[in-house]
mmCIF file with all atom_site columns, C-alpha atoms in Angstrom:
data_model
loop_
_atom_site.group_PDB
_atom_site.id
_atom_site.type_symbol
_atom_site.label_atom_id
_atom_site.label_alt_id
_atom_site.label_comp_id
_atom_site.label_asym_id
_atom_site.label_entity_id
_atom_site.label_seq_id
_atom_site.pdbx_PDB_ins_code
_atom_site.Cartn_x
_atom_site.Cartn_y
_atom_site.Cartn_z
_atom_site.occupancy
_atom_site.B_iso_or_equiv
_atom_site.pdbx_formal_charge
_atom_site.auth_seq_id
_atom_site.auth_comp_id
_atom_site.auth_asym_id
_atom_site.auth_atom_id
_atom_site.pdbx_PDB_model_num
ATOM 1  C CA . MET R 1 1  ? 46.124 -45.682 16.035 1.00 71.00 ? 19 MET R CA 1
ATOM 2  C CA . SER R 1 2  ? 47.824 -43.011 18.113 1.00 80.00 ? 20 SER R CA 1
ATOM 3  C CA . LEU R 1 3  ? 50.557 -40.808 16.658 1.00 85.00 ? 21 LEU R CA 1
ATOM 4  C CA . ARG R 1 4  ? 52.765 -38.281 18.421 1.00 90.00 ? 22 ARG R CA 1
ATOM 5  C CA . ILE R 1 5  ? 51.616 -35.451 16.163 1.00 89.00 ? 23 ILE R CA 1
ATOM 6  C CA . GLY R 1 6  ? 48.059 -34.553 15.415 1.00 85.00 ? 24 GLY R CA 1
ATOM 7  C CA . ARG R 1 7  ? 46.577 -33.944 12.017 1.00 86.00 ? 25 ARG R CA 1
ATOM 8  C CA . LEU R 1 8  ? 48.416 -31.141 10.228 1.00 86.00 ? 26 LEU R CA 1
ATOM 9  C CA . PRO R 1 9  ? 46.491 -27.908 9.685  1.00 90.00 ? 27 PRO R CA 1
ATOM 10 C CA . ASP R 1 10 ? 45.551 -26.716 6.215  1.00 93.00 ? 28 ASP R CA 1
ATOM 11 C CA . ARG R 1 11 ? 48.765 -25.420 4.647  1.00 92.00 ? 29 ARG R CA 1
ATOM 12 C CA . THR R 1 12 ? 47.304 -24.357 1.320  1.00 95.00 ? 30 THR R CA 1
ATOM 13 C CA . PRO R 1 13 ? 48.748 -20.919 0.538  1.00 92.00 ? 31 PRO R CA 1
ATOM 14 C CA . VAL R 1 14 ? 46.264 -18.067 0.238  1.00 94.00 ? 32 VAL R CA 1
ATOM 15 C CA . LYS R 1 15 ? 47.146 -15.522 -2.417 1.00 94.00 ? 33 LYS R CA 1
ATOM 16 C CA . LEU R 1 16 ? 46.651 -11.883 -1.458 1.00 94.00 ? 34 LEU R CA 1
ATOM 17 C CA . THR R 1 17 ? 47.019 -8.986  -3.855 1.00 95.00 ? 35 THR R CA 1
ATOM 18 C CA . ILE R 1 18 ? 47.950 -5.627  -2.354 1.00 95.00 ? 36 ILE R CA 1
ATOM 19 C CA . SER R 1 19 ? 48.932 -2.202  -3.582 1.00 97.00 ? 37 SER R CA 1
ATOM 20 C CA . VAL R 1 20 ? 51.628 -0.241  -1.780 1.00 97.00 ? 38 VAL R CA 1
ATOM 21 C CA . GLU R 1 21 ? 52.787 3.335   -1.986 1.00 98.00 ? 39 GLU R CA 1
ATOM 22 C CA . PRO R 1 22 ? 55.920 3.965   -4.111 1.00 98.00 ? 40 PRO R CA 1
ATOM 23 C CA . GLU R 1 23 ? 57.999 4.758   -1.001 1.00 98.00 ? 41 GLU R CA 1
ATOM 24 C CA . LEU R 1 24 ? 57.132 1.399   0.567  1.00 98.00 ? 42 LEU R CA 1
ATOM 25 C CA . ALA R 1 25 ? 57.834 -0.421  -2.710 1.00 98.00 ? 43 ALA R CA 1
ATOM 26 C CA . SER R 1 26 ? 61.252 1.258   -2.803 1.00 98.00 ? 44 SER R CA 1
ATOM 27 C CA . ALA R 1 27 ? 61.959 0.293   0.810  1.00 98.00 ? 45 ALA R CA 1
ATOM 28 C CA . LEU R 1 28 ? 60.994 -3.321  0.083  1.00 98.00 ? 46 LEU R CA 1
ATOM 29 C CA . ALA R 1 29 ? 63.288 -3.367  -2.959 1.00 98.00 ? 47 ALA R CA 1
ATOM 30 C CA . ASP R 1 30 ? 66.098 -1.981  -0.792 1.00 98.00 ? 48 ASP R CA 1
ATOM 31 C CA . TYR R 1 31 ? 65.416 -4.617  1.846  1.00 97.00 ? 49 TYR R CA 1
ATOM 32 C CA . ALA R 1 32 ? 65.636 -7.343  -0.806 1.00 97.00 ? 50 ALA R CA 1
ATOM 33 C CA . ALA R 1 33 ? 68.965 -5.894  -1.998 1.00 97.00 ? 51 ALA R CA 1
ATOM 34 C CA . ILE R 1 34 ? 70.350 -5.846  1.537  1.00 97.00 ? 52 ILE R CA 1
ATOM 35 C CA . TYR R 1 35 ? 69.033 -9.382  2.081  1.00 96.00 ? 53 TYR R CA 1
ATOM 36 C CA . ALA R 1 36 ? 70.882 -10.503 -1.049 1.00 97.00 ? 54 ALA R CA 1
ATOM 37 C CA . GLU R 1 37 ? 74.117 -8.904  0.184  1.00 97.00 ? 55 GLU R CA 1
ATOM 38 C CA . THR R 1 38 ? 73.707 -10.431 3.632  1.00 97.00 ? 56 THR R CA 1
ATOM 39 C CA . TYR R 1 39 ? 72.775 -13.975 2.621  1.00 96.00 ? 57 TYR R CA 1
ATOM 40 C CA . SER R 1 40 ? 74.143 -14.216 -0.941 1.00 96.00 ? 58 SER R CA 1
ATOM 41 C CA . ALA R 1 41 ? 70.647 -15.189 -2.044 1.00 96.00 ? 59 ALA R CA 1
ATOM 42 C CA . ASP R 1 42 ? 68.476 -13.125 -4.349 1.00 97.00 ? 60 ASP R CA 1
ATOM 43 C CA . GLU R 1 43 ? 64.848 -12.947 -3.257 1.00 97.00 ? 61 GLU R CA 1
ATOM 44 C CA . LYS R 1 44 ? 62.143 -10.738 -4.676 1.00 96.00 ? 62 LYS R CA 1
ATOM 45 C CA . PRO R 1 45 ? 60.419 -8.426  -2.203 1.00 97.00 ? 63 PRO R CA 1
ATOM 46 C CA . GLU R 1 46 ? 57.151 -10.317 -2.642 1.00 95.00 ? 64 GLU R CA 1
ATOM 47 C CA . ALA R 1 47 ? 58.906 -13.482 -1.441 1.00 95.00 ? 65 ALA R CA 1
ATOM 48 C CA . LEU R 1 48 ? 60.153 -11.686 1.697  1.00 96.00 ? 66 LEU R CA 1
ATOM 49 C CA . VAL R 1 49 ? 56.901 -9.947  2.641  1.00 96.00 ? 67 VAL R CA 1
ATOM 50 C CA . PRO R 1 50 ? 55.186 -13.061 4.117  1.00 94.00 ? 68 PRO R CA 1
ATOM 51 C CA . ALA R 1 51 ? 58.131 -13.606 6.475  1.00 95.00 ? 69 ALA R CA 1
ATOM 52 C CA . MET R 1 52 ? 58.103 -9.908  7.403  1.00 96.00 ? 70 MET R CA 1
ATOM 53 C CA . LEU R 1 53 ? 54.385 -9.986  8.170  1.00 96.00 ? 71 LEU R CA 1
ATOM 54 C CA . ASP R 1 54 ? 54.715 -13.201 10.151 1.00 94.00 ? 72 ASP R CA 1
ATOM 55 C CA . MET R 1 55 ? 57.553 -11.748 12.238 1.00 96.00 ? 73 MET R CA 1
ATOM 56 C CA . PHE R 1 56 ? 55.636 -8.517  12.801 1.00 97.00 ? 74 PHE R CA 1
ATOM 57 C CA . LEU R 1 57 ? 52.448 -10.273 13.919 1.00 96.00 ? 75 LEU R CA 1
ATOM 58 C CA . SER R 1 58 ? 54.271 -12.790 16.118 1.00 95.00 ? 76 SER R CA 1
ATOM 59 C CA . SER R 1 59 ? 56.101 -9.986  17.934 1.00 97.00 ? 77 SER R CA 1
ATOM 60 C CA . ASP R 1 60 ? 52.998 -7.849  18.591 1.00 97.00 ? 78 ASP R CA 1
ATOM 61 C CA . ALA R 1 61 ? 51.904 -8.734  22.131 1.00 97.00 ? 79 ALA R CA 1
ATOM 62 C CA . GLY R 1 62 ? 48.796 -6.532  21.944 1.00 97.00 ? 80 GLY R CA 1
ATOM 63 C CA . PHE R 1 63 ? 47.657 -8.294  18.782 1.00 97.00 ? 81 PHE R CA 1
ATOM 64 C CA . LYS R 1 64 ? 48.219 -11.718 20.364 1.00 96.00 ? 82 LYS R CA 1
ATOM 65 C CA . ARG R 1 65 ? 46.110 -10.814 23.420 1.00 96.00 ? 83 ARG R CA 1
ATOM 66 C CA . ALA R 1 66 ? 43.328 -9.292  21.316 1.00 97.00 ? 84 ALA R CA 1
ATOM 67 C CA . ARG R 1 67 ? 43.327 -12.229 18.909 1.00 96.00 ? 85 ARG R CA 1
ATOM 68 C CA . LYS R 1 68 ? 43.100 -14.716 21.768 1.00 95.00 ? 86 LYS R CA 1
ATOM 69 C CA . ALA R 1 69 ? 40.165 -12.761 23.216 1.00 95.00 ? 87 ALA R CA 1
ATOM 70 C CA . LEU R 1 70 ? 38.517 -12.574 19.793 1.00 96.00 ? 88 LEU R CA 1
ATOM 71 C CA . HIS R 1 71 ? 38.703 -16.342 19.342 1.00 93.00 ? 89 HIS R CA 1
ATOM 72 C CA . ALA R 1 72 ? 37.507 -16.940 22.910 1.00 93.00 ? 90 ALA R CA 1
ATOM 73 C CA . ARG R 1 73 ? 34.433 -14.774 22.264 1.00 91.00 ? 91 ARG R CA 1
ATOM 74 C CA . ALA R 1 74 ? 33.816 -16.523 18.933 1.00 90.00 ? 92 ALA R CA 1
ATOM 75 C CA . SER R 1 75 ? 33.987 -19.962 20.531 1.00 88.00 ? 93 SER R CA 1
ATOM 76 C CA . LYS R 1 76 ? 31.406 -18.862 23.125 1.00 85.00 ? 94 LYS R CA 1
ATOM 77 C CA . GLY R 1 77 ? 29.101 -17.728 20.322 1.00 77.00 ? 95 GLY R CA 1
ATOM 78 C CA . GLU R 1 78 ? 29.156 -14.047 21.212 1.00 65.00 ? 96 GLU R CA 1
#
């Protein structure tokens, strides 16, 4: 059978535990407060961080090039 979409990738969330400096924790709390004002939706900072990281990584052209090269080397067995 042939379907338009291929098999979906693993979407099982991976839990990471991090520690941040107090200043960053305060900035994240402020961001969550501003988010709540903007969208009328309360979200905890820890719920916003994955989207922040995703946006950061997807906008970093140097990271994208280096990651592509890394995976190319890995697939060649280097």
